XYZ file of C-alpha atoms in Angstrom:
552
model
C 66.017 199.583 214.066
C 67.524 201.895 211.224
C 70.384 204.446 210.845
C 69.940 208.138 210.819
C 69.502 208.704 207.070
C 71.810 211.192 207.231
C 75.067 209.344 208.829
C 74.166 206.208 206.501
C 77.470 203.695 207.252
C 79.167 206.397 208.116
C 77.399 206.864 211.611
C 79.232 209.099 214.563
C 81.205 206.896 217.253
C 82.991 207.507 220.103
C 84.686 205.076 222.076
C 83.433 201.836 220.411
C 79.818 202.848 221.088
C 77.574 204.346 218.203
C 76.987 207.832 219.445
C 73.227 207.588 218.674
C 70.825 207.390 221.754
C 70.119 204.136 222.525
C 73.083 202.366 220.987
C 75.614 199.593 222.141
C 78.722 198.327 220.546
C 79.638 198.822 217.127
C 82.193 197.359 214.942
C 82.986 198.687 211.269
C 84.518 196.075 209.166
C 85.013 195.948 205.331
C 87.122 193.333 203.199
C 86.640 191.667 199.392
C 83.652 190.081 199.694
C 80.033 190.566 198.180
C 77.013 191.448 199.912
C 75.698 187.824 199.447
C 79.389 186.415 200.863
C 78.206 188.876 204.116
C 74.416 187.748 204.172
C 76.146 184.240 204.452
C 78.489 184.007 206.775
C 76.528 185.845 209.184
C 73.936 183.198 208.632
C 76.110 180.616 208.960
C 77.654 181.919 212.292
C 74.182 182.276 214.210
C 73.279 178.523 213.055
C 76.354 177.390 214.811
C 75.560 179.394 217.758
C 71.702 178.568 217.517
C 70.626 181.882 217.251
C 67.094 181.419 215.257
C 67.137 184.272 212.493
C 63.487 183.494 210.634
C 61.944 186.341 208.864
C 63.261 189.642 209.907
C 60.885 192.169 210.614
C 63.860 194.602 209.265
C 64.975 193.475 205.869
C 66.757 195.170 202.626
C 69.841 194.598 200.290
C 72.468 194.410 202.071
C 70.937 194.624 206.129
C 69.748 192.218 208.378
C 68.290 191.924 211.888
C 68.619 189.249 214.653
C 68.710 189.257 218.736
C 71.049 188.348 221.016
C 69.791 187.361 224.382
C 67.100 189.701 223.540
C 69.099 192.511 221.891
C 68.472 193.739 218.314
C 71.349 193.802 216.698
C 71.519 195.053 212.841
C 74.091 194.217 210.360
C 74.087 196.958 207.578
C 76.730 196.493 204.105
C 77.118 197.924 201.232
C 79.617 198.232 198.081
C 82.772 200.521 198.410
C 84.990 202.184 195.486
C 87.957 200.338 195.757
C 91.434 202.661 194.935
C 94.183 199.375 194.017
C 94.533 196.094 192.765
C 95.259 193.650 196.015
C 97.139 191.393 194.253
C 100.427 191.428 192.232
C 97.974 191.187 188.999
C 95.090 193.617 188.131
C 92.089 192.094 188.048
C 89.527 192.063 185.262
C 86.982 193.089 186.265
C 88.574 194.411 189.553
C 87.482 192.926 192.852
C 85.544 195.136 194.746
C 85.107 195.989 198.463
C 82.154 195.885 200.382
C 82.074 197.976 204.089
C 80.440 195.893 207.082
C 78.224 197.803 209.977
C 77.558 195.808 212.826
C 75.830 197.554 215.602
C 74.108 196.554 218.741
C 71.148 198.412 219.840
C 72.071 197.910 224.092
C 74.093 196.270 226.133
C 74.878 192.993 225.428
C 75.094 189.807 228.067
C 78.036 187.901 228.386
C 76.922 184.888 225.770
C 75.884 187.573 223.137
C 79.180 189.100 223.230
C 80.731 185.478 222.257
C 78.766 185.286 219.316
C 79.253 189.480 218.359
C 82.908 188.556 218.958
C 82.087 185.126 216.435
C 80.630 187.715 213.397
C 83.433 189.929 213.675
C 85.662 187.324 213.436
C 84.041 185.222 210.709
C 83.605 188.493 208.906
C 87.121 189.753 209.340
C 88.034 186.688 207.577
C 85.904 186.072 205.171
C 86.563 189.923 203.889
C 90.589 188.567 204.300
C 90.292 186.217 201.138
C 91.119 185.834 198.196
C 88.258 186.186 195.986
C 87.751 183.578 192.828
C 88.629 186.179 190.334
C 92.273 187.195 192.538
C 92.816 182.960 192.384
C 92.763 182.821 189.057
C 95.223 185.321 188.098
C 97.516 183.569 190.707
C 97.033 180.188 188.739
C 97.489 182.371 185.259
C 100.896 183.917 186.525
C 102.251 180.595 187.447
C 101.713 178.765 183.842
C 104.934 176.400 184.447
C 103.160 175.136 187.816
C 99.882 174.547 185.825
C 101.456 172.567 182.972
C 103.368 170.462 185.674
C 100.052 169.951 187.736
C 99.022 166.660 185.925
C 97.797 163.623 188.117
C 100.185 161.921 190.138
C 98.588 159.477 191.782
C 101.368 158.628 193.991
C 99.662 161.898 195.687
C 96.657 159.844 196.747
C 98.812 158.069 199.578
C 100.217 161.320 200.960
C 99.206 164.108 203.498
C 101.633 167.125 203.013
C 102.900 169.849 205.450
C 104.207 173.049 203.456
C 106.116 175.499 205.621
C 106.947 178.421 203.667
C 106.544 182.453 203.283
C 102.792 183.059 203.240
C 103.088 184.769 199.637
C 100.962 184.348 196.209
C 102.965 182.257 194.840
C 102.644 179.942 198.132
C 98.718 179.775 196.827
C 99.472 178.881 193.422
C 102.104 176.113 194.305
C 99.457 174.479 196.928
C 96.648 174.842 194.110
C 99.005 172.779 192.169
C 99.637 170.113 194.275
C 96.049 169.808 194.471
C 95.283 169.707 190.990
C 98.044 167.162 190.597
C 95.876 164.619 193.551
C 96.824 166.162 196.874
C 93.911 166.169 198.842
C 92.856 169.754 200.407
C 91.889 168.598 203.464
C 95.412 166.833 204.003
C 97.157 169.946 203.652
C 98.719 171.571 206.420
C 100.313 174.949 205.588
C 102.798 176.308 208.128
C 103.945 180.149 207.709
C 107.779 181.029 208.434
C 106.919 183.895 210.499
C 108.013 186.809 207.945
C 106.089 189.781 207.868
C 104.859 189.353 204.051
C 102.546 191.911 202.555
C 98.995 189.493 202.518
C 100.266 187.556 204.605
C 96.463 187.816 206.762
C 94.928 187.186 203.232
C 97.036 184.117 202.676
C 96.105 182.640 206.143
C 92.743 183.131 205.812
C 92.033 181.926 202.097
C 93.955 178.650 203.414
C 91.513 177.809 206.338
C 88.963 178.706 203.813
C 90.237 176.407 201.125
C 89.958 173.789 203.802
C 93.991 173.476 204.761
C 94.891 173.495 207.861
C 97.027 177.135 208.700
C 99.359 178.105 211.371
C 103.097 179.693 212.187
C 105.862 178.298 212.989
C 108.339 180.973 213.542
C 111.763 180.685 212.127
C 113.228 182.348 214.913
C 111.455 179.552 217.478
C 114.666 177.263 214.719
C 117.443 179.617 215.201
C 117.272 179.654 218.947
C 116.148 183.580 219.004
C 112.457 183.391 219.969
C 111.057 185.036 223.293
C 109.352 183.347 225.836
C 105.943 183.442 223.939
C 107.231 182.617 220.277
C 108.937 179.485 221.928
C 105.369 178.604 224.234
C 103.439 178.932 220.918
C 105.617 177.029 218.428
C 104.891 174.042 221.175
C 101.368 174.545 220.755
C 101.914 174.123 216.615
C 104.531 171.493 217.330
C 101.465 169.647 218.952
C 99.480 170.427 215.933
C 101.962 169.237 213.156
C 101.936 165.813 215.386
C 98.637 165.388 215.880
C 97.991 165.796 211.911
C 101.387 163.100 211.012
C 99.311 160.939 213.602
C 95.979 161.442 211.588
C 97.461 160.901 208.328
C 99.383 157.766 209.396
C 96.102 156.532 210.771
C 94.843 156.773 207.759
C 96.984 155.099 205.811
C 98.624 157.803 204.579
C 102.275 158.797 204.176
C 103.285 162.736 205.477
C 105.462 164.884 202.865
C 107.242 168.204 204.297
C 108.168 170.755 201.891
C 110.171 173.023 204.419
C 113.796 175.231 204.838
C 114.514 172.543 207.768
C 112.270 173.831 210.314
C 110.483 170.627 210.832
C 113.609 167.940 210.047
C 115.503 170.416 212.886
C 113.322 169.224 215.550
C 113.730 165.849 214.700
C 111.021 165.124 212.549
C 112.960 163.139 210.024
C 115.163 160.988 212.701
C 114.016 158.099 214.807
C 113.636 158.151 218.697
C 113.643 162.727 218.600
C 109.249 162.668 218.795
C 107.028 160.766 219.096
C 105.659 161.495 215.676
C 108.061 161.078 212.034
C 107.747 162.322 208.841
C 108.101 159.733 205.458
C 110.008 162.616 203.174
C 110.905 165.743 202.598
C 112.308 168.499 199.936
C 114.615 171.098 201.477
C 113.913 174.591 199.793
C 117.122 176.644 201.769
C 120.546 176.404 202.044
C 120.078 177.963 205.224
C 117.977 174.918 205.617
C 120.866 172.185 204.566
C 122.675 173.693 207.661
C 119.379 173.335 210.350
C 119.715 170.203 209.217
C 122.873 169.162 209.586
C 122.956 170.027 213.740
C 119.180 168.731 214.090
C 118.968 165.866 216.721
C 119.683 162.436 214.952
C 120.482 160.870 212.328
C 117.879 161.391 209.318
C 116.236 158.500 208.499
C 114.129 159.647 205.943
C 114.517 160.333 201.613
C 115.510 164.630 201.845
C 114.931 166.001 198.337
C 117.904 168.843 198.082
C 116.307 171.546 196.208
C 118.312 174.530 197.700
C 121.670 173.176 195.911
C 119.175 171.916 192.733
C 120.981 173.563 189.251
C 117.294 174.667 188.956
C 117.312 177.169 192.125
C 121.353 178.260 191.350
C 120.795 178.898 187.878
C 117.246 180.711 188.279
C 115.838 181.001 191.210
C 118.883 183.061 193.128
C 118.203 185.872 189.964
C 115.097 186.229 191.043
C 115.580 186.776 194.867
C 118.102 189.051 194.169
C 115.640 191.272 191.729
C 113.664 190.967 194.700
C 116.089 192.002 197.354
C 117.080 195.283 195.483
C 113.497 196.464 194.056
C 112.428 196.208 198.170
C 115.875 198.298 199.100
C 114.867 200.735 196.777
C 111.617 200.855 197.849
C 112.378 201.011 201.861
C 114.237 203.914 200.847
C 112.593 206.092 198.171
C 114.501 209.418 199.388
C 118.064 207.808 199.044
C 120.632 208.560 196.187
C 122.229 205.061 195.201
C 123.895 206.008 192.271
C 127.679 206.399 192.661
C 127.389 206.059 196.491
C 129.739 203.513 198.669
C 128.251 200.065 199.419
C 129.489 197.222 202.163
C 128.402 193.707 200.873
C 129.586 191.251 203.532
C 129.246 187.458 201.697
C 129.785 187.576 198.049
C 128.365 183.504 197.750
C 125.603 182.394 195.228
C 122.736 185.037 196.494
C 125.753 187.376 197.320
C 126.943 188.323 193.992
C 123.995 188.886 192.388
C 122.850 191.630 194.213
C 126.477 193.113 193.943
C 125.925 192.818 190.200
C 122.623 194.929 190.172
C 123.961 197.426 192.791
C 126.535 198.145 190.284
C 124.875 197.968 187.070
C 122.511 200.934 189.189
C 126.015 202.596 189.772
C 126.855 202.006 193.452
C 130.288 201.720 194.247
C 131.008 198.057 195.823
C 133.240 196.780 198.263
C 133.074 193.051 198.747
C 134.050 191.189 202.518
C 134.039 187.077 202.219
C 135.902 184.624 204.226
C 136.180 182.377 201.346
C 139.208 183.109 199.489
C 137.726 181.707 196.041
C 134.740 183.951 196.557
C 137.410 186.554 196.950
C 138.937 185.855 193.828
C 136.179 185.550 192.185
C 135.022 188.725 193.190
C 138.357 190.924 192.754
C 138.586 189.601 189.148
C 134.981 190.819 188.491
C 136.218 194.097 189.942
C 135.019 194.899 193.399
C 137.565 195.887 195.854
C 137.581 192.846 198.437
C 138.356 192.116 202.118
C 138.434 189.516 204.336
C 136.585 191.308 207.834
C 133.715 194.020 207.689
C 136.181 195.410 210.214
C 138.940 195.765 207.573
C 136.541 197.180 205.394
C 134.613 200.032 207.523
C 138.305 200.778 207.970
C 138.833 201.980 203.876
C 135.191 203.291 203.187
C 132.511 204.762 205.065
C 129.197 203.471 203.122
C 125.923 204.735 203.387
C 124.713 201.032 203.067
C 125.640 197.531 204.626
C 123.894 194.545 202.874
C 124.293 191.119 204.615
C 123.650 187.532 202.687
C 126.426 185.291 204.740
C 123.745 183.855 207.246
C 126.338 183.865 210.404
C 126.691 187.206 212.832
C 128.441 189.356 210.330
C 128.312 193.013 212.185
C 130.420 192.333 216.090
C 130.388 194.582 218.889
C 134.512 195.406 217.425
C 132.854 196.672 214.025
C 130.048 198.687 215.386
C 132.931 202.048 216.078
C 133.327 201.664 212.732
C 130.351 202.386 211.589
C 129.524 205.480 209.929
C 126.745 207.799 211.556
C 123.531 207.320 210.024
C 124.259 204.250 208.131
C 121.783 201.487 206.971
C 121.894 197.964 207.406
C 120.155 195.749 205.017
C 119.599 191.882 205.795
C 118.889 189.168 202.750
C 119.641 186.553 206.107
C 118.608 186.740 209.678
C 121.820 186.041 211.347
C 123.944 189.170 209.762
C 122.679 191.963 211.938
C 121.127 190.018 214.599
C 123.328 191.781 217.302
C 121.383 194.633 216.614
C 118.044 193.012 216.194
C 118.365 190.968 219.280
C 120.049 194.214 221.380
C 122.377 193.991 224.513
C 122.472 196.056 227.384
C 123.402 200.241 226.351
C 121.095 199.871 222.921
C 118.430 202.175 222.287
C 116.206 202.229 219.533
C 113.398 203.553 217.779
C 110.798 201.938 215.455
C 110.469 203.503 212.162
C 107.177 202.067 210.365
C 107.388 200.233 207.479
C 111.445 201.274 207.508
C 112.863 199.915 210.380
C 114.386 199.846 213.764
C 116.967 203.138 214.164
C 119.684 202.374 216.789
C 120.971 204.585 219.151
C 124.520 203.027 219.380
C 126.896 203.282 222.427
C 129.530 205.133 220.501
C 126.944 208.422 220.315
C 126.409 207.194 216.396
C 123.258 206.009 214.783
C 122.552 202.746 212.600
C 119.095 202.045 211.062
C 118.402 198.308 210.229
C 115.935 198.107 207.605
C 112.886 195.630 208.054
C 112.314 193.718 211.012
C 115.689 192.146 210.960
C 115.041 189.160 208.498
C 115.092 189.309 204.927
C 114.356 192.312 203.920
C 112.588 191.187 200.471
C 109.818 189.663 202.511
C 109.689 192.901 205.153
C 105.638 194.170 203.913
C 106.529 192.853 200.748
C 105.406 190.140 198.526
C 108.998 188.639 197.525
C 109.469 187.666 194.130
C 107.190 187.961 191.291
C 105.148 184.753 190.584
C 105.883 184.486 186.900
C 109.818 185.031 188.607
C 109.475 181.608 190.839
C 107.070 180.022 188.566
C 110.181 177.836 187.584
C 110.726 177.346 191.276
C 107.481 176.227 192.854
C 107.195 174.147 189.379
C 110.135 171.758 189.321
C 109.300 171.728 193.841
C 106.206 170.130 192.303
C 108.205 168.085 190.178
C 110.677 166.995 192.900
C 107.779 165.832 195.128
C 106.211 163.883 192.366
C 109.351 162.586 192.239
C 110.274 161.900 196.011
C 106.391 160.386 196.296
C 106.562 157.927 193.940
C 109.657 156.590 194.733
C 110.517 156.730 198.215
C 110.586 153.246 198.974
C 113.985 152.934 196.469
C 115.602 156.511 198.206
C 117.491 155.231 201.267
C 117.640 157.996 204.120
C 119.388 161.325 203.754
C 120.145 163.777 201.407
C 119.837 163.530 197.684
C 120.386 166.146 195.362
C 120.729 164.026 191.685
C 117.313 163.020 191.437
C 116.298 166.273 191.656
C 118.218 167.623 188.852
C 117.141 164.161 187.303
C 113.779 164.524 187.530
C 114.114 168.496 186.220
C 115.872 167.510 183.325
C 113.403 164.466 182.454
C 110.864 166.881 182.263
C 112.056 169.114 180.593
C 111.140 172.311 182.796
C 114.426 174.123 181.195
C 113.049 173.925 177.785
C 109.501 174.873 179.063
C 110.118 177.701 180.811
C 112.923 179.108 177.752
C 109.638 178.543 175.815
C 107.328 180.241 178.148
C 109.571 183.113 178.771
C 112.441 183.833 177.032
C 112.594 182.548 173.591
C 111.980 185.401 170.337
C 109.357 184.739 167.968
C 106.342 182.232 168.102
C 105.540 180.929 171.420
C 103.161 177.715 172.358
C 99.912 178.794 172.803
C 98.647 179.547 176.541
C 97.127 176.669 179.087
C 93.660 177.169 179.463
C 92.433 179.384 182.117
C 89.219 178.941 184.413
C 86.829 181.485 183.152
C 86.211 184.212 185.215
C 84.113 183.719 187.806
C 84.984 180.241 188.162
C 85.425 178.632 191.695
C 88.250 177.184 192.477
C 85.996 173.330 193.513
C 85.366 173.257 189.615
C 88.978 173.411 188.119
């Protein structure tokens, strides 16, 4: 079988059949991947299904031919220009593209529509990942978490479950908890739920890797999940407990790396589950308070990295760079300069962004409950009140940014609101009387903006994103060289926690964190790496190009 010279890849089709005589079902597919990574997992799909392949009558470069249940069906690939880097790094040489025909020439029987189903899938997955050349300028843009990726063999007696963003520098974190002894296959990554740029390419070059991949939806934690979110997070809860069952069985001891998710449901406390967790580091102060109204007492060693000196004094800049460059970029047709802002929670995340709103020139108003924040605040020079209500009362801003984490827009405020405004969340909670709606609502989905609401009072508000943090709305968060410092004293912490968790009783701890930090001396390696004028050490060595990630 062979495709009208003329039409090539590009053949006609009209509802999912090719609109050549003859034809059946058709899918067009096309993802990183080489011809030879095609070739290869088509192969290996039809030995799995026991679909004999031999020597195709109908062979060339990037085509092959097989039957199922006594239809031909023809693969055809080839090479595509590709128009952007996929990655927060260029690659060099750039990673190229490669388009996927897959075309049946009839109907197809019940059992060969399984396996068509099994190539697209495999395919669509395989086209999802990370290539070897996009790994390794992950690894190079995280150089703190490769220096800090020595051996610890303490790793050897540990399985770990991650629960995080599904973001680059996710991958080059778990790549160095591999390289420091975690085994792969003892990995089970868990993503938050947030709507992250690659977050598909993430997932997939995880089950590749040989991790274990799934969500657990942070809104499932907060109470706010529908009936389906809740239904599948007990299908992943069953997961997580089969895997602490596996890894006990084996001897091992199960790490959680998590913003409380897990220690919420009661993995850290006795008599919750059935199954419990040896350890943990908490990454979120949003986390600390999850934890604090999960069932039970904790019974386990909790690293505290969300309060760590490390994450106040570093990692907050960084989100907040984050949290403005994706306002700015939600909104490319707004004028910030010298325009009204609302910031409601001027804490540790808070003023930073209120900071870099102003050094852009917005005018900012400040609302905390705190009265020290307020101080603190009026005697950097923001006008400051105590209620949004008070405060919608004296301005009418074109922007409302919330970082307090607690409901910080009520039904009393929304009159106040001026037409047209937009709402910005850095926390779920602030706006979630929107996002969550109530009866006389309307609203309209803006892509890649938002969710415009059609409020009772005749006015509009838009809320930008999808209602959580709007740095991780189709975004990729912060840079990787930006947490590099992060994810690299996280692998320092668990090092830490592994090696001696028999001497840290149960609870929270947040001195050996800042211990362990300081004993390392991550401070001085990242001023080194980053910061500091003149000579600098030389560079870790990189994999070569081309090199698979197996052979690092």
């Amino acid at each position: 079988m062979a495709f009208p010279e003329s039409e090539s890849l590009g053949v006609a089709v009209q509802d999912g059949t090719a609109a050549y005589p003859g034809s059946g079902r058709y899918e067009v597919l096309d993802g990183r991947m080489t011809l030879q990574d095609v070739d290869e997992t088509v192969r290996s799909v039809l030995r799995g299904e026991g679909v004999p392949l031999g020597e195709p009558a109908e062979r060339e470069p990037g085509g092959l031919v097989f039957e199922l249940d006594g239809t031909p069906v023809q693969l055809r690939s080839r090479p595509v220009a590709d128009a952007a880097p996929d990655t927060l790094d260029p690659v060099d040489p750039p990673a190229g593209r490669t388009q996927v025909l897959l075309t049946a020439a009839g109907p197809l029987s019940g059992r060969a529509e399984v396996v068509f189903d099994r190539l697209v899938d495999a395919l669509t997955s395989r086209g999802r990942c990370y290539t070897d050349a996009e790994i390794d300028t992950v690894v190079r843009g995280m150089p703190l978490v490769a220096r800090y990726a020595d051996e610890e063999p303490a790793f050897r007696d540990w399985a770990l479950i991650f629960r995080d963003h599904y973001v680059e520098n996710s991958v080059g974190f778990l790549l160095g908890m591999e390289r420091a002894g975690m085994d792969k296959e003892w990995i089970f990554a868990l993503s938050k739920g947030d709507r992250t740029e690659h977050r598909d390419r993430v997932h997939a070059w995880f089950l590749h890797r040989g991790y274990r991949s799934d969500t657990l939806d942070n809104s499932v934690i907060n109470g706010s999940a529908d009936t389906a979110a809740r239904a599948y997070a007990l299908a992943v809860n069953e997961r997580v407990d089969d895997f602490v069952r596996q890894a006990h069985g084996a001897g091992r001891k199960v790490l959680v790396i998590d913003d409380g998710g897990l220690l919420a449901q009661g993995y850290g406390a006795d008599g919750v589950l059935d199954e419990r967790i040896d350890g943990a580091l908490e990454l979120t102060v949003s986390g600390l308070k999850r934890i604090t109204n999960a069932p039970g007492g904790l019974t386990v060693p909790v690293l505290n990295m969300a309060r760590s000196r490390l994450k106040s004094m570093l990692g907050y800049n960084e989100i907040a760079d984050s949290c403005v460059r994706r306002l700015r970029a939600v909104l490319p047709g707004e004028k910030f300069i010298g325009r009204h802002v609302l910031l409601l929670g001027y804490g540790t995340l808070g003023g930073r962004v209120a900071h870099a709103l102003r050094a852009l020139g917005c005018r900012v108003a400040v609302v905390d409950t705190d009265i020290l924040a307020l101080i603190t605040a009026a005697e950097h020079g923001y006008e400051t009140y105590t209620s949004a209500g008070e405060a919608l009362s004296a301005h009418a801003p074109f922007l409302v940014i919330g970082n307090t984490g607690e409901l910080a827009i009520t039904h009393d405020d929304l009159p106040l609101l001026p037409d047209g405004v937009y709402l910005a969340g850095f926390a779920t909670k602030d706006f979630s009387l929107l996002s969550e709606g109530f009866e006389g609502l309307g609203s309209t989905t803006i892509p890649h903006v938002g969710v415009r609401y059609a409020l009772p009072t005749g006015t509009t508000a838009t809320l930008l994103g999808d209602g959580r943090s709007l740095n991780l709305f189709e975004y990729e968060g912060i840079a990787n060289r930006g947490y590099d410092a992060y994810r690299a004293g996280t692998l320092i912490a668990a090092k830490t926690l592994c090696r001696e968790a028999g001497r840290l009783g149960p609870g929270l701890h947040l001195e050996p964190v800042d211990r362990a930090i300081d004993d390392a001396g991550l401070f001085a390696a990242y001023y080194e790496e980053y910061l500091a004028s003149g000579a600098r050490r030389p560079a870790a060595p990189a994999a070569p190009a081309g090199t698979t990630p197996e052979t690092r």
